XYZ file of C-alpha atoms in Angstrom:
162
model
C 0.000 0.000 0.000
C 2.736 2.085 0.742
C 3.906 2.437 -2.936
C 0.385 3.031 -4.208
C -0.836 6.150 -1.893
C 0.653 8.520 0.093
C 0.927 7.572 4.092
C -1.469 10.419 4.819
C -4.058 9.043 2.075
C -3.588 5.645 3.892
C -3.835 7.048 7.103
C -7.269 8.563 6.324
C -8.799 5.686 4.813
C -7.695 3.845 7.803
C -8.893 5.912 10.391
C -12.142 6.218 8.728
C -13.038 2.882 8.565
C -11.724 1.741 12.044
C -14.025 4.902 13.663
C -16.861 3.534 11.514
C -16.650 -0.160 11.867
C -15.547 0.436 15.685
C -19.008 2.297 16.090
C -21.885 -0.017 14.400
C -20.422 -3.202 14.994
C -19.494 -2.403 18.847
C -21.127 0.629 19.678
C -17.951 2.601 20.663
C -16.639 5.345 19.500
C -12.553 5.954 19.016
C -11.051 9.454 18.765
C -7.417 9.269 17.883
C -5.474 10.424 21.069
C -1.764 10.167 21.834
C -1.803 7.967 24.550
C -1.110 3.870 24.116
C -3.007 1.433 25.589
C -1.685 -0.307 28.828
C -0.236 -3.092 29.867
C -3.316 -5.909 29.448
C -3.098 -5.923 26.075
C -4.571 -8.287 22.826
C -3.212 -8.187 19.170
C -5.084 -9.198 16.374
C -2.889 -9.043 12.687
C -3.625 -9.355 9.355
C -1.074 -9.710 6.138
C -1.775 -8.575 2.510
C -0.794 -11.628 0.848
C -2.532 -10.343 -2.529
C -2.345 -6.284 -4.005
C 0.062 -5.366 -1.260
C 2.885 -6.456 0.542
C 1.975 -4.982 4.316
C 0.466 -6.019 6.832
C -2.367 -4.588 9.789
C -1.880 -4.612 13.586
C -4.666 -3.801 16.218
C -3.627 -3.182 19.408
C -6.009 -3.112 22.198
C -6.364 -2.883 25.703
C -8.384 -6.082 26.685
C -10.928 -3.947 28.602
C -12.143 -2.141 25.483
C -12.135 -5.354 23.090
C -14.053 -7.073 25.899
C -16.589 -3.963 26.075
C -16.830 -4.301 22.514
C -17.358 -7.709 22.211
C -20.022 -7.704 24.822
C -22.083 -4.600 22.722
C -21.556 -6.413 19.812
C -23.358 -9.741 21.607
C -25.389 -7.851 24.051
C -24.219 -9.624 26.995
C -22.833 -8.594 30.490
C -19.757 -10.515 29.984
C -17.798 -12.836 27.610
C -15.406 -15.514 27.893
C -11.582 -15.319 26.593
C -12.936 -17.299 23.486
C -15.918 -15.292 22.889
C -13.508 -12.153 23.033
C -11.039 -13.857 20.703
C -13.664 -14.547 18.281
C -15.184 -10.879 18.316
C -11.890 -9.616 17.949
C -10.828 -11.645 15.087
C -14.363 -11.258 13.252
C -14.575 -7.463 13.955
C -10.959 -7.017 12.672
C -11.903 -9.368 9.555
C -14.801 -7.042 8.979
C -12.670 -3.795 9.456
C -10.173 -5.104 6.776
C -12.736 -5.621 4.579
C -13.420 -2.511 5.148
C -10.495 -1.002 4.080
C -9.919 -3.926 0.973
C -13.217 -1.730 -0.189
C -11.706 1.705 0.363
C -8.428 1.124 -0.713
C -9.777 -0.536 -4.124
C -12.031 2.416 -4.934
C -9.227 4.690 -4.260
C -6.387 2.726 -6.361
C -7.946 -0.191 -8.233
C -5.900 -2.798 -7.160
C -7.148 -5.305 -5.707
C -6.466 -7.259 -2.302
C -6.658 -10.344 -0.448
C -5.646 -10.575 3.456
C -4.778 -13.446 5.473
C -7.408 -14.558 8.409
C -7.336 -12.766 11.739
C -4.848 -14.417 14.129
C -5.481 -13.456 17.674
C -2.764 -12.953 20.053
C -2.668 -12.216 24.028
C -0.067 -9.424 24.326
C 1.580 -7.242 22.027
C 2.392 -8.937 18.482
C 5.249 -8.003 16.052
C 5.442 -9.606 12.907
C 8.863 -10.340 11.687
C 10.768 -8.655 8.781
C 8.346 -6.098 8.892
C 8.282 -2.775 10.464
C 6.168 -0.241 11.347
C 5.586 2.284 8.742
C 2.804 4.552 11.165
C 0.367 4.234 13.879
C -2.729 5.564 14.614
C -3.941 5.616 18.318
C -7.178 5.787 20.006
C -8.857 5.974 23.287
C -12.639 5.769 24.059
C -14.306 7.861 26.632
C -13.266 5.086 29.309
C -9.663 6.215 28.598
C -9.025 2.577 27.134
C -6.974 2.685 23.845
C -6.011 0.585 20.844
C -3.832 0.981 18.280
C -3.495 0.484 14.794
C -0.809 -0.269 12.597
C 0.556 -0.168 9.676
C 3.899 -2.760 8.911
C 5.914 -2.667 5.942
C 8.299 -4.987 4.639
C 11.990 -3.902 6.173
C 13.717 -4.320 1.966
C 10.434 -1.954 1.038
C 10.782 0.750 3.618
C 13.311 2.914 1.689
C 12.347 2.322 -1.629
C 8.768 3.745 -0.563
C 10.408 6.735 1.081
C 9.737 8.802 -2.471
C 6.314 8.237 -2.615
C 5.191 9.470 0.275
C 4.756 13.042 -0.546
């Protein structure tokens, strides 16, 4: 993606679709903020293995994804596998989101891996991060999401940023 549209352009489209997604499949609302989330964290990543060669991050404090899951069910409480499957369905969903965005705004088109779910913070080897966006709800719980790009790509891309 990072070869195709400007970080900023990416960013947006990004950003959009997490707010949006975030707020009618969970019924929160994300502003972007500058603080991380904490220490209790969950990862759930995503790579481009067609139209690009990056991958997606969400990085959440387990609080909010928990909150979020139990809006999206309507329940007072969910279990560590009902959490790991709203996580992984909601990010599936917010990908697809931004497949759809990113395709109307290039034309190329995309294919991402499955959600894999991970307690803790997740780094995917031989990438790195290329930006983040961060986000807190009005509970002060945050998440993150970013964007990795393959290490060999990073300074080729450099150029086409602006």
């Amino acid at each position: 993606m990072n070869t195709v549209m400007t970080k900023e352009a990416l960013a947006q489209i990004l950003d959009q679709a997490l707010q949006d997604v975030t707020e009618r499949t969970a019924g929160v609302c994300l502003h972007q903020g500058e603080q991380p989330p904490g220490e209790d964290l969950c990862t759930v990543h995503i790579t481009f293995d067609k139209g690009f060669g990056t991958s997606l991050t969400l990085c959440a404090d387990t609080g909010l994804l928990a909150r979020m899951a139990c809006n999206s069910f309507h329940e007072d409480t969910v279990t560590q596998e009902d959490l790991e499957e709203f996580s992984k369905e909601y990010f599936n969903v917010l990908c697809g989101k931004i497949v759809r965005a990113m395709f109307d705004a290039t034309q190329v088109s995309a294919h991402f891996s499955p959600p894999v779910f991970y307690h803790g913070r997740y780094e995917p080897e031989g990438q790195e991060v290329q930006f983040i966006l961060t986000y807190a709800d009005e509970h002060r719980e945050g998440a993150q999401l970013i964007h990795h790009v393959p290490c060999a790509q990073e300074d080729r891309a450099l150029p086409n940023e602006n």
